[in-house]
Amino acid sequence: MEYIMNNIYVVGMGPGEESMMTQQAIDALEASDVIIGYTVYLNLLGERFADKELLSTPMKKERERCIMCFEKAHEGKKVAMICSGDAGVYGMASLMLELGKNYPDCDITVIPGITAASSGAAVLGAPINHDFCVISLSDLLTPWELIERRLAAAARGDFAIVLYNPSSRKRADYLKRACTILMEHGVTADRACGYVENIGRENTKAVTLTLGELMNTSVNMFTTVFIGNSQSEIIDGRLVTKRGYDIEGIHNNISSDKQQ
Amino acid sequence: MEYIMNNIYVVGMGPGEESMMTQQAIDALEASDVIIGYTVYLNLLGERFADKELLSTPMKKERERCIMCFEKAHEGKKVAMICSGDAGVYGMASLMLELGKNYPDCDITVIPGITAASSGAAVLGAPINHDFCVISLSDLLTPWELIERRLAAAARGDFAIVLYNPSSRKRADYLKRACTILMEHGVTADRACGYVENIGRENTKAVTLTLGELMNTSVNMFTTVFIGNSQSEIIDGRLVTKRGYDIEGIHNNISSDKQQ
């Protein structure tokens, strides 16, 4: 008897618009009979996927959504699980691989996408062009104490910082709390910061501001927040974290070999 | 007189193969007369860009490469600067925006790409599926003391860690030094780790191993290294950093509402 391996793709769709998906991601969705994901992400998919079986579970039913993938694969269907941004950055890749232990006949392929750290950075300028940390402020699955510990460590390491899930209805003051912790660990109120709403979707909004201003700003759950490192600057309205090139010698004739 | 704004794209091409570029990136390159970049990246571009003017400068001549963009734009050419991975993660976006102050007639658009943290993670499994840090071990532009400080902070914050530029001919022992610093700050020798060579190119190689093993491994300059957090596991050969979902209740009937 031939052993048939069922293939499941876990696909990062990027921020939303199809032009920001990779061809690899589009190919995986086109090759699938069933596309499973959170309803908001399914709705972002274009007409070209309208002939697929589109399945969802409510938010917080992520395990059930994953199991649905394995069950559909057992029915002989080709299955794609879609995630916004990158499937492997706060996406479903890890849960699929954890649960995959129970489904040895299913082979899981992760297809990366543009995560909000990258797509939001491009809108703001270049805020993570040097070493950076990505921290989610959601404490649904992570104890707040661990989030605090990571914010403190990020501040002490002088990292550029990207904050995912900076707010929700139940967590309206979390961004303010995060900014306070950063300031307690040495980040000054004049630190260059920025945030982007609705990256890669309608009504994209980008704002640059200081940490002191950010601290008293309300952001919504579709926002990604960027905190520069101590060398970051706002240049012509863009948030720029430098790599350290000497740009002073540009307009004279000093050889760059001496400087780098 | 009509004021003409010269547009320059700074484009992240992803790891290499065209199927991992976004349509937005391909469109920007196709709309350009001139594509400027490091020779290795130009060589990765497919036949479809063969009719473009392709220009390069040697490695370490990044400023000259950026100025070439502005000068070509002044000649009336549409210009794209290409970077491997994401233009805004150790790419040319920040230097272009810094130098852009001197060229107010040029409007710079950053187009994000899949950075090695994402593309390498997908090959390995899901190593950065929770809070993570990205640190470059190159001390060409960053003092080694600051790199050490960031490694220590990343360890203390229990972040998953991605190391870019883990080695070069002149820095053969840097990965070992980095592993030593992590261990001095609480990361144990059995920590789940992995690395990927030649992501998205020919001869991709992925390895999972412990930190103790990684410490004595030689990697080349085309390698991206992943260090899990304290909860990471190697599952069926994949490096998985969990988000914290309770997967135990999966096979009984406990309502997930009670658990999340």
PDB file of C-alpha atoms in Angstrom, chain B:
ATOM      1  CA  MET B   1       7.909  75.479 -14.032  1.00  0.00           C
ATOM      2  CA  GLU B   2       6.644  72.155 -12.922  1.00  0.00           C
ATOM      3  CA  TYR B   3       8.476  70.693  -9.972  1.00  0.00           C
ATOM      4  CA  ILE B   4       9.394  67.086 -10.667  1.00  0.00           C
ATOM      5  CA  MET B   5       9.979  64.800  -7.707  1.00  0.00           C
ATOM      6  CA  ASN B   6      12.432  61.996  -8.376  1.00  0.00           C
ATOM      7  CA  ASN B   7      11.309  58.719  -6.913  1.00  0.00           C
ATOM      8  CA  ILE B   8      13.742  56.199  -5.543  1.00  0.00           C
ATOM      9  CA  TYR B   9      12.698  52.778  -4.292  1.00  0.00           C
ATOM     10  CA  VAL B  10      14.690  50.963  -1.652  1.00  0.00           C
ATOM     11  CA  VAL B  11      13.608  47.380  -2.213  1.00  0.00           C
ATOM     12  CA  GLY B  12      13.916  44.320  -0.017  1.00  0.00           C
ATOM     13  CA  MET B  13      14.253  41.320  -2.321  1.00  0.00           C
ATOM     14  CA  GLY B  14      13.882  38.634   0.341  1.00  0.00           C
ATOM     15  CA  PRO B  15      16.352  35.773   0.669  1.00  0.00           C
ATOM     16  CA  GLY B  16      17.045  35.304  -3.035  1.00  0.00           C
ATOM     17  CA  GLU B  17      14.602  33.304  -5.083  1.00  0.00           C
ATOM     18  CA  GLU B  18      12.082  35.392  -6.983  1.00  0.00           C
ATOM     19  CA  SER B  19       9.095  33.487  -5.599  1.00  0.00           C
ATOM     20  CA  MET B  20       9.961  34.920  -2.180  1.00  0.00           C
ATOM     21  CA  MET B  21       9.775  38.525  -3.371  1.00  0.00           C
ATOM     22  CA  THR B  22       6.500  40.400  -3.029  1.00  0.00           C
ATOM     23  CA  GLN B  23       4.664  41.602  -6.135  1.00  0.00           C
ATOM     24  CA  GLN B  24       5.208  45.140  -4.848  1.00  0.00           C
ATOM     25  CA  ALA B  25       8.979  44.592  -4.929  1.00  0.00           C
ATOM     26  CA  ILE B  26       8.870  43.069  -8.413  1.00  0.00           C
ATOM     27  CA  ASP B  27       6.712  45.966  -9.654  1.00  0.00           C
ATOM     28  CA  ALA B  28       9.170  48.525  -8.260  1.00  0.00           C
ATOM     29  CA  LEU B  29      12.112  46.823  -9.978  1.00  0.00           C
ATOM     30  CA  GLU B  30      10.182  46.550 -13.250  1.00  0.00           C
ATOM     31  CA  ALA B  31       9.264  50.254 -13.096  1.00  0.00           C
ATOM     32  CA  SER B  32      12.923  51.232 -12.647  1.00  0.00           C
ATOM     33  CA  ASP B  33      15.460  52.139 -15.312  1.00  0.00           C
ATOM     34  CA  VAL B  34      18.412  51.499 -13.046  1.00  0.00           C
ATOM     35  CA  ILE B  35      18.843  48.835 -10.356  1.00  0.00           C
ATOM     36  CA  ILE B  36      21.697  49.442  -7.937  1.00  0.00           C
ATOM     37  CA  GLY B  37      22.943  46.952  -5.382  1.00  0.00           C
ATOM     38  CA  TYR B  38      25.706  44.743  -4.123  1.00  0.00           C
ATOM     39  CA  THR B  39      26.847  42.455  -6.957  1.00  0.00           C
ATOM     40  CA  VAL B  40      25.768  39.245  -5.202  1.00  0.00           C
ATOM     41  CA  TYR B  41      22.199  40.542  -5.023  1.00  0.00           C
ATOM     42  CA  LEU B  42      22.166  41.758  -8.623  1.00  0.00           C
ATOM     43  CA  ASN B  43      23.263  38.266  -9.675  1.00  0.00           C
ATOM     44  CA  LEU B  44      20.310  36.747  -7.844  1.00  0.00           C
ATOM     45  CA  LEU B  45      17.873  38.767  -9.954  1.00  0.00           C
ATOM     46  CA  GLY B  46      16.188  36.807 -12.693  1.00  0.00           C
ATOM     47  CA  GLU B  47      16.292  37.233 -16.464  1.00  0.00           C
ATOM     48  CA  ARG B  48      13.293  39.518 -16.408  1.00  0.00           C
ATOM     49  CA  PHE B  49      15.476  42.381 -15.148  1.00  0.00           C
ATOM     50  CA  ALA B  50      18.282  41.788 -17.674  1.00  0.00           C
ATOM     51  CA  ASP B  51      17.279  44.858 -19.704  1.00  0.00           C
ATOM     52  CA  LYS B  52      17.821  47.230 -16.792  1.00  0.00           C
ATOM     53  CA  GLU B  53      20.973  49.225 -16.159  1.00  0.00           C
ATOM     54  CA  LEU B  54      22.550  47.241 -13.305  1.00  0.00           C
ATOM     55  CA  LEU B  55      25.099  49.105 -11.191  1.00  0.00           C
ATOM     56  CA  SER B  56      27.162  48.147  -8.192  1.00  0.00           C
ATOM     57  CA  THR B  57      29.921  49.253  -5.865  1.00  0.00           C
ATOM     58  CA  PRO B  58      32.188  46.946  -3.854  1.00  0.00           C
ATOM     59  CA  MET B  59      31.231  45.817  -0.358  1.00  0.00           C
ATOM     60  CA  LYS B  60      31.965  48.529   2.233  1.00  0.00           C
ATOM     61  CA  LYS B  61      31.249  51.204  -0.378  1.00  0.00           C
ATOM     62  CA  GLU B  62      27.667  51.532   0.771  1.00  0.00           C
ATOM     63  CA  ARG B  63      27.691  55.339   0.895  1.00  0.00           C
ATOM     64  CA  GLU B  64      28.949  55.512  -2.663  1.00  0.00           C
ATOM     65  CA  ARG B  65      26.231  53.066  -3.707  1.00  0.00           C
ATOM     66  CA  CYS B  66      23.562  55.280  -2.131  1.00  0.00           C
ATOM     67  CA  ILE B  67      24.944  58.448  -3.713  1.00  0.00           C
ATOM     68  CA  MET B  68      24.904  56.655  -7.064  1.00  0.00           C
ATOM     69  CA  CYS B  69      21.127  56.273  -6.580  1.00  0.00           C
ATOM     70  CA  PHE B  70      20.610  59.989  -6.026  1.00  0.00           C
ATOM     71  CA  GLU B  71      22.868  60.909  -8.962  1.00  0.00           C
ATOM     72  CA  LYS B  72      21.038  58.550 -11.316  1.00  0.00           C
ATOM     73  CA  ALA B  73      17.729  59.996 -10.111  1.00  0.00           C
ATOM     74  CA  HIS B  74      19.071  63.470 -10.955  1.00  0.00           C
ATOM     75  CA  GLU B  75      19.719  62.241 -14.492  1.00  0.00           C
ATOM     76  CA  GLY B  76      15.983  61.605 -14.731  1.00  0.00           C
ATOM     77  CA  LYS B  77      16.244  57.852 -14.274  1.00  0.00           C
ATOM     78  CA  LYS B  78      13.868  55.833 -12.156  1.00  0.00           C
ATOM     79  CA  VAL B  79      16.056  54.105  -9.603  1.00  0.00           C
ATOM     80  CA  ALA B  80      15.746  51.076  -7.344  1.00  0.00           C
ATOM     81  CA  MET B  81      18.306  50.203  -4.692  1.00  0.00           C
ATOM     82  CA  ILE B  82      18.065  46.496  -3.894  1.00  0.00           C
ATOM     83  CA  CYS B  83      18.933  44.857  -0.600  1.00  0.00           C
ATOM     84  CA  SER B  84      18.791  41.199   0.331  1.00  0.00           C
ATOM     85  CA  GLY B  85      16.140  40.296   2.905  1.00  0.00           C
ATOM     86  CA  ASP B  86      14.332  43.384   4.158  1.00  0.00           C
ATOM     87  CA  ALA B  87      15.618  46.809   3.057  1.00  0.00           C
ATOM     88  CA  GLY B  88      14.891  48.030   6.586  1.00  0.00           C
ATOM     89  CA  VAL B  89      16.647  45.269   8.575  1.00  0.00           C
ATOM     90  CA  TYR B  90      20.414  45.829   8.298  1.00  0.00           C
ATOM     91  CA  GLY B  91      19.622  47.073   4.786  1.00  0.00           C
ATOM     92  CA  MET B  92      20.149  50.359   2.983  1.00  0.00           C
ATOM     93  CA  ALA B  93      16.895  52.085   4.037  1.00  0.00           C
ATOM     94  CA  SER B  94      18.383  54.047   6.937  1.00  0.00           C
ATOM     95  CA  LEU B  95      21.488  55.211   5.085  1.00  0.00           C
ATOM     96  CA  MET B  96      19.351  56.288   2.103  1.00  0.00           C
ATOM     97  CA  LEU B  97      17.057  58.281   4.408  1.00  0.00           C
ATOM     98  CA  GLU B  98      20.030  59.833   6.231  1.00  0.00           C
ATOM     99  CA  LEU B  99      21.681  60.888   2.964  1.00  0.00           C
ATOM    100  CA  GLY B 100      18.310  61.914   1.552  1.00  0.00           C
ATOM    101  CA  LYS B 101      18.511  65.089   3.630  1.00  0.00           C
ATOM    102  CA  ASN B 102      20.956  66.349   0.996  1.00  0.00           C
ATOM    103  CA  TYR B 103      18.624  65.521  -1.901  1.00  0.00           C
ATOM    104  CA  PRO B 104      15.281  67.166  -1.098  1.00  0.00           C
ATOM    105  CA  ASP B 105      14.092  66.633  -4.687  1.00  0.00           C
ATOM    106  CA  CYS B 106      14.226  62.861  -4.199  1.00  0.00           C
ATOM    107  CA  ASP B 107      11.361  60.983  -2.574  1.00  0.00           C
ATOM    108  CA  ILE B 108      12.401  57.676  -1.040  1.00  0.00           C
ATOM    109  CA  THR B 109       9.951  54.773  -0.746  1.00  0.00           C
ATOM    110  CA  VAL B 110      10.960  51.722   1.279  1.00  0.00           C
ATOM    111  CA  ILE B 111       9.518  48.405   0.071  1.00  0.00           C
ATOM    112  CA  PRO B 112       9.844  45.682   2.690  1.00  0.00           C
ATOM    113  CA  GLY B 113      11.016  42.134   2.017  1.00  0.00           C
ATOM    114  CA  ILE B 114      11.222  38.856   3.900  1.00  0.00           C
ATOM    115  CA  THR B 115      14.166  39.169   6.276  1.00  0.00           C
ATOM    116  CA  ALA B 116      16.311  36.150   7.221  1.00  0.00           C
ATOM    117  CA  ALA B 117      14.701  36.006  10.682  1.00  0.00           C
ATOM    118  CA  SER B 118      11.408  35.128   8.961  1.00  0.00           C
ATOM    119  CA  SER B 119      12.683  33.037   6.060  1.00  0.00           C
ATOM    120  CA  GLY B 120      15.145  31.104   8.204  1.00  0.00           C
ATOM    121  CA  ALA B 121      12.519  30.570  10.887  1.00  0.00           C
ATOM    122  CA  ALA B 122      10.177  28.992   8.335  1.00  0.00           C
ATOM    123  CA  VAL B 123      12.872  26.516   7.285  1.00  0.00           C
ATOM    124  CA  LEU B 124      13.665  25.574  10.885  1.00  0.00           C
ATOM    125  CA  GLY B 125      10.062  25.411  12.100  1.00  0.00           C
ATOM    126  CA  ALA B 126       8.825  28.234  14.317  1.00  0.00           C
ATOM    127  CA  PRO B 127      11.748  29.496  16.434  1.00  0.00           C
ATOM    128  CA  ILE B 128      10.550  33.128  16.731  1.00  0.00           C
ATOM    129  CA  ASN B 129       6.890  32.497  17.312  1.00  0.00           C
ATOM    130  CA  HIS B 130       7.063  34.512  20.543  1.00  0.00           C
ATOM    131  CA  ASP B 131       8.949  37.684  21.593  1.00  0.00           C
ATOM    132  CA  PHE B 132      12.385  37.784  19.979  1.00  0.00           C
ATOM    133  CA  CYS B 133      15.551  39.830  19.449  1.00  0.00           C
ATOM    134  CA  VAL B 134      17.582  40.242  16.300  1.00  0.00           C
ATOM    135  CA  ILE B 135      21.290  40.938  16.850  1.00  0.00           C
ATOM    136  CA  SER B 136      24.094  41.229  14.296  1.00  0.00           C
ATOM    137  CA  LEU B 137      27.480  39.917  15.376  1.00  0.00           C
ATOM    138  CA  SER B 138      29.276  42.136  12.870  1.00  0.00           C
ATOM    139  CA  ASP B 139      31.413  44.725  14.640  1.00  0.00           C
ATOM    140  CA  LEU B 140      32.317  46.605  11.465  1.00  0.00           C
ATOM    141  CA  LEU B 141      29.921  49.426  12.401  1.00  0.00           C
ATOM    142  CA  THR B 142      29.004  48.550  15.993  1.00  0.00           C
ATOM    143  CA  PRO B 143      31.398  48.361  18.971  1.00  0.00           C
ATOM    144  CA  TRP B 144      31.743  44.779  20.233  1.00  0.00           C
ATOM    145  CA  GLU B 145      30.937  46.012  23.771  1.00  0.00           C
ATOM    146  CA  LEU B 146      27.457  47.065  22.599  1.00  0.00           C
ATOM    147  CA  ILE B 147      26.928  43.685  20.913  1.00  0.00           C
ATOM    148  CA  GLU B 148      27.900  41.995  24.216  1.00  0.00           C
ATOM    149  CA  ARG B 149      25.510  44.238  26.137  1.00  0.00           C
ATOM    150  CA  ARG B 150      22.681  43.290  23.800  1.00  0.00           C
ATOM    151  CA  LEU B 151      23.425  39.568  24.012  1.00  0.00           C
ATOM    152  CA  ALA B 152      23.384  39.820  27.808  1.00  0.00           C
ATOM    153  CA  ALA B 153      20.090  41.742  27.765  1.00  0.00           C
ATOM    154  CA  ALA B 154      18.520  39.257  25.341  1.00  0.00           C
ATOM    155  CA  ALA B 155      19.507  36.372  27.628  1.00  0.00           C
ATOM    156  CA  ARG B 156      18.176  38.102  30.733  1.00  0.00           C
ATOM    157  CA  GLY B 157      14.880  38.843  28.992  1.00  0.00           C
ATOM    158  CA  ASP B 158      14.468  35.192  27.937  1.00  0.00           C
ATOM    159  CA  PHE B 159      13.964  36.230  24.340  1.00  0.00           C
ATOM    160  CA  ALA B 160      14.245  33.926  21.369  1.00  0.00           C
ATOM    161  CA  ILE B 161      17.294  35.314  19.575  1.00  0.00           C
ATOM    162  CA  VAL B 162      18.264  35.560  15.912  1.00  0.00           C
ATOM    163  CA  LEU B 163      21.913  36.191  15.121  1.00  0.00           C
ATOM    164  CA  TYR B 164      22.768  37.799  11.782  1.00  0.00           C
ATOM    165  CA  ASN B 165      26.334  37.847  10.433  1.00  0.00           C
ATOM    166  CA  PRO B 166      27.466  35.176  12.896  1.00  0.00           C
ATOM    167  CA  SER B 167      30.833  34.722  11.247  1.00  0.00           C
ATOM    168  CA  SER B 168      33.279  35.884   8.635  1.00  0.00           C
ATOM    169  CA  ARG B 169      36.914  35.133   7.877  1.00  0.00           C
ATOM    170  CA  LYS B 170      38.092  37.832  10.294  1.00  0.00           C
ATOM    171  CA  ARG B 171      35.535  36.906  12.966  1.00  0.00           C
ATOM    172  CA  ALA B 172      35.725  33.109  13.059  1.00  0.00           C
ATOM    173  CA  ASP B 173      35.249  32.882  16.842  1.00  0.00           C
ATOM    174  CA  TYR B 174      32.429  35.433  17.268  1.00  0.00           C
ATOM    175  CA  LEU B 175      29.646  32.857  17.444  1.00  0.00           C
ATOM    176  CA  LYS B 176      31.500  31.009  20.186  1.00  0.00           C
ATOM    177  CA  ARG B 177      31.987  34.293  22.046  1.00  0.00           C
ATOM    178  CA  ALA B 178      28.298  35.104  21.674  1.00  0.00           C
ATOM    179  CA  CYS B 179      27.258  31.677  22.998  1.00  0.00           C
ATOM    180  CA  THR B 180      29.611  32.135  25.959  1.00  0.00           C
ATOM    181  CA  ILE B 181      28.015  35.484  26.843  1.00  0.00           C
ATOM    182  CA  LEU B 182      24.534  33.984  26.638  1.00  0.00           C
ATOM    183  CA  MET B 183      25.594  31.185  28.982  1.00  0.00           C
ATOM    184  CA  GLU B 184      27.143  33.669  31.397  1.00  0.00           C
ATOM    185  CA  HIS B 185      23.730  35.324  31.571  1.00  0.00           C
ATOM    186  CA  GLY B 186      21.667  32.288  32.351  1.00  0.00           C
ATOM    187  CA  VAL B 187      21.093  30.407  29.098  1.00  0.00           C
ATOM    188  CA  THR B 188      21.831  26.728  29.709  1.00  0.00           C
ATOM    189  CA  ALA B 189      23.869  24.457  27.425  1.00  0.00           C
ATOM    190  CA  ASP B 190      20.785  22.368  26.620  1.00  0.00           C
ATOM    191  CA  ARG B 191      18.893  25.335  25.150  1.00  0.00           C
ATOM    192  CA  ALA B 192      17.236  24.401  21.825  1.00  0.00           C
ATOM    193  CA  CYS B 193      18.913  26.160  18.898  1.00  0.00           C
ATOM    194  CA  GLY B 194      19.227  25.935  15.133  1.00  0.00           C
ATOM    195  CA  TYR B 195      20.859  27.480  12.120  1.00  0.00           C
ATOM    196  CA  VAL B 196      20.134  27.805   8.418  1.00  0.00           C
ATOM    197  CA  GLU B 197      22.630  28.230   5.589  1.00  0.00           C
ATOM    198  CA  ASN B 198      21.764  29.669   2.170  1.00  0.00           C
ATOM    199  CA  ILE B 199      18.132  30.463   2.957  1.00  0.00           C
ATOM    200  CA  GLY B 200      16.028  30.691  -0.208  1.00  0.00           C
ATOM    201  CA  ARG B 201      19.011  29.838  -2.388  1.00  0.00           C
ATOM    202  CA  GLU B 202      20.615  26.636  -3.645  1.00  0.00           C
ATOM    203  CA  ASN B 203      21.895  24.157  -1.060  1.00  0.00           C
ATOM    204  CA  THR B 204      19.742  25.348   1.831  1.00  0.00           C
ATOM    205  CA  LYS B 205      20.851  23.525   4.974  1.00  0.00           C
ATOM    206  CA  ALA B 206      18.977  23.553   8.293  1.00  0.00           C
ATOM    207  CA  VAL B 207      20.335  22.108  11.529  1.00  0.00           C
ATOM    208  CA  THR B 208      18.806  21.886  15.011  1.00  0.00           C
ATOM    209  CA  LEU B 209      21.097  21.436  17.984  1.00  0.00           C
ATOM    210  CA  THR B 210      21.708  22.573  21.562  1.00  0.00           C
ATOM    211  CA  LEU B 211      23.503  25.753  22.575  1.00  0.00           C
ATOM    212  CA  GLY B 212      26.359  23.631  23.881  1.00  0.00           C
ATOM    213  CA  GLU B 213      26.716  22.067  20.432  1.00  0.00           C
ATOM    214  CA  LEU B 214      26.241  25.378  18.618  1.00  0.00           C
ATOM    215  CA  MET B 215      29.072  26.871  20.632  1.00  0.00           C
ATOM    216  CA  ASN B 216      31.528  24.493  18.986  1.00  0.00           C
ATOM    217  CA  THR B 217      30.094  24.703  15.494  1.00  0.00           C
ATOM    218  CA  SER B 218      31.669  26.636  12.641  1.00  0.00           C
ATOM    219  CA  VAL B 219      29.148  28.499  10.529  1.00  0.00           C
ATOM    220  CA  ASN B 220      29.793  30.540   7.410  1.00  0.00           C
ATOM    221  CA  MET B 221      28.747  34.086   6.565  1.00  0.00           C
ATOM    222  CA  PHE B 222      25.627  32.883   4.716  1.00  0.00           C
ATOM    223  CA  THR B 223      24.194  31.490   7.940  1.00  0.00           C
ATOM    224  CA  THR B 224      21.473  32.771  10.251  1.00  0.00           C
ATOM    225  CA  VAL B 225      21.505  31.407  13.807  1.00  0.00           C
ATOM    226  CA  PHE B 226      18.470  30.911  16.055  1.00  0.00           C
ATOM    227  CA  ILE B 227      18.563  30.476  19.836  1.00  0.00           C
ATOM    228  CA  GLY B 228      15.294  29.429  21.416  1.00  0.00           C
ATOM    229  CA  ASN B 229      13.866  30.871  24.615  1.00  0.00           C
ATOM    230  CA  SER B 230      13.591  28.755  27.775  1.00  0.00           C
ATOM    231  CA  GLN B 231      10.331  27.216  26.527  1.00  0.00           C
ATOM    232  CA  SER B 232      11.561  26.293  23.037  1.00  0.00           C
ATOM    233  CA  GLU B 233      11.688  22.654  22.014  1.00  0.00           C
ATOM    234  CA  ILE B 234      12.957  20.587  19.150  1.00  0.00           C
ATOM    235  CA  ILE B 235       9.876  18.712  17.917  1.00  0.00           C
ATOM    236  CA  ASP B 236      10.384  16.147  15.153  1.00  0.00           C
ATOM    237  CA  GLY B 237      13.554  17.929  14.090  1.00  0.00           C
ATOM    238  CA  ARG B 238      11.973  21.392  14.058  1.00  0.00           C
ATOM    239  CA  LEU B 239      12.851  24.253  16.407  1.00  0.00           C
ATOM    240  CA  VAL B 240       9.595  25.472  17.967  1.00  0.00           C
ATOM    241  CA  THR B 241       9.103  28.445  20.290  1.00  0.00           C
ATOM    242  CA  LYS B 242       5.621  28.162  21.734  1.00  0.00           C
ATOM    243  CA  ARG B 243       3.144  30.980  22.065  1.00  0.00           C
ATOM    244  CA  GLY B 244       1.708  29.476  25.205  1.00  0.00           C
ATOM    245  CA  TYR B 245      -1.461  27.790  24.009  1.00  0.00           C
ATOM    246  CA  ASP B 246      -2.630  24.962  26.222  1.00  0.00           C
ATOM    247  CA  ILE B 247      -2.493  22.003  23.881  1.00  0.00           C
ATOM    248  CA  GLU B 248      -3.180  19.428  26.587  1.00  0.00           C
ATOM    249  CA  GLY B 249      -6.943  19.836  26.515  1.00  0.00           C
ATOM    250  CA  ILE B 250      -7.110  19.125  22.809  1.00  0.00           C
ATOM    251  CA  HIS B 251      -8.180  15.518  23.020  1.00  0.00           C
ATOM    252  CA  ASN B 252     -10.761  15.831  25.724  1.00  0.00           C
ATOM    253  CA  ASN B 253     -13.810  18.012  25.895  1.00  0.00           C
ATOM    254  CA  ILE B 254     -12.776  20.863  28.160  1.00  0.00           C
ATOM    255  CA  SER B 255     -14.084  24.080  26.671  1.00  0.00           C
ATOM    256  CA  SER B 256     -11.281  26.263  25.407  1.00  0.00           C
ATOM    257  CA  ASP B 257     -13.091  29.294  26.803  1.00  0.00           C
ATOM    258  CA  LYS B 258     -12.121  28.219  30.282  1.00  0.00           C
ATOM    259  CA  GLN B 259      -8.498  27.916  29.347  1.00  0.00           C
ATOM    260  CA  GLN B 260      -7.635  31.038  27.423  1.00  0.00           C
TER     261      GLN B 260
END
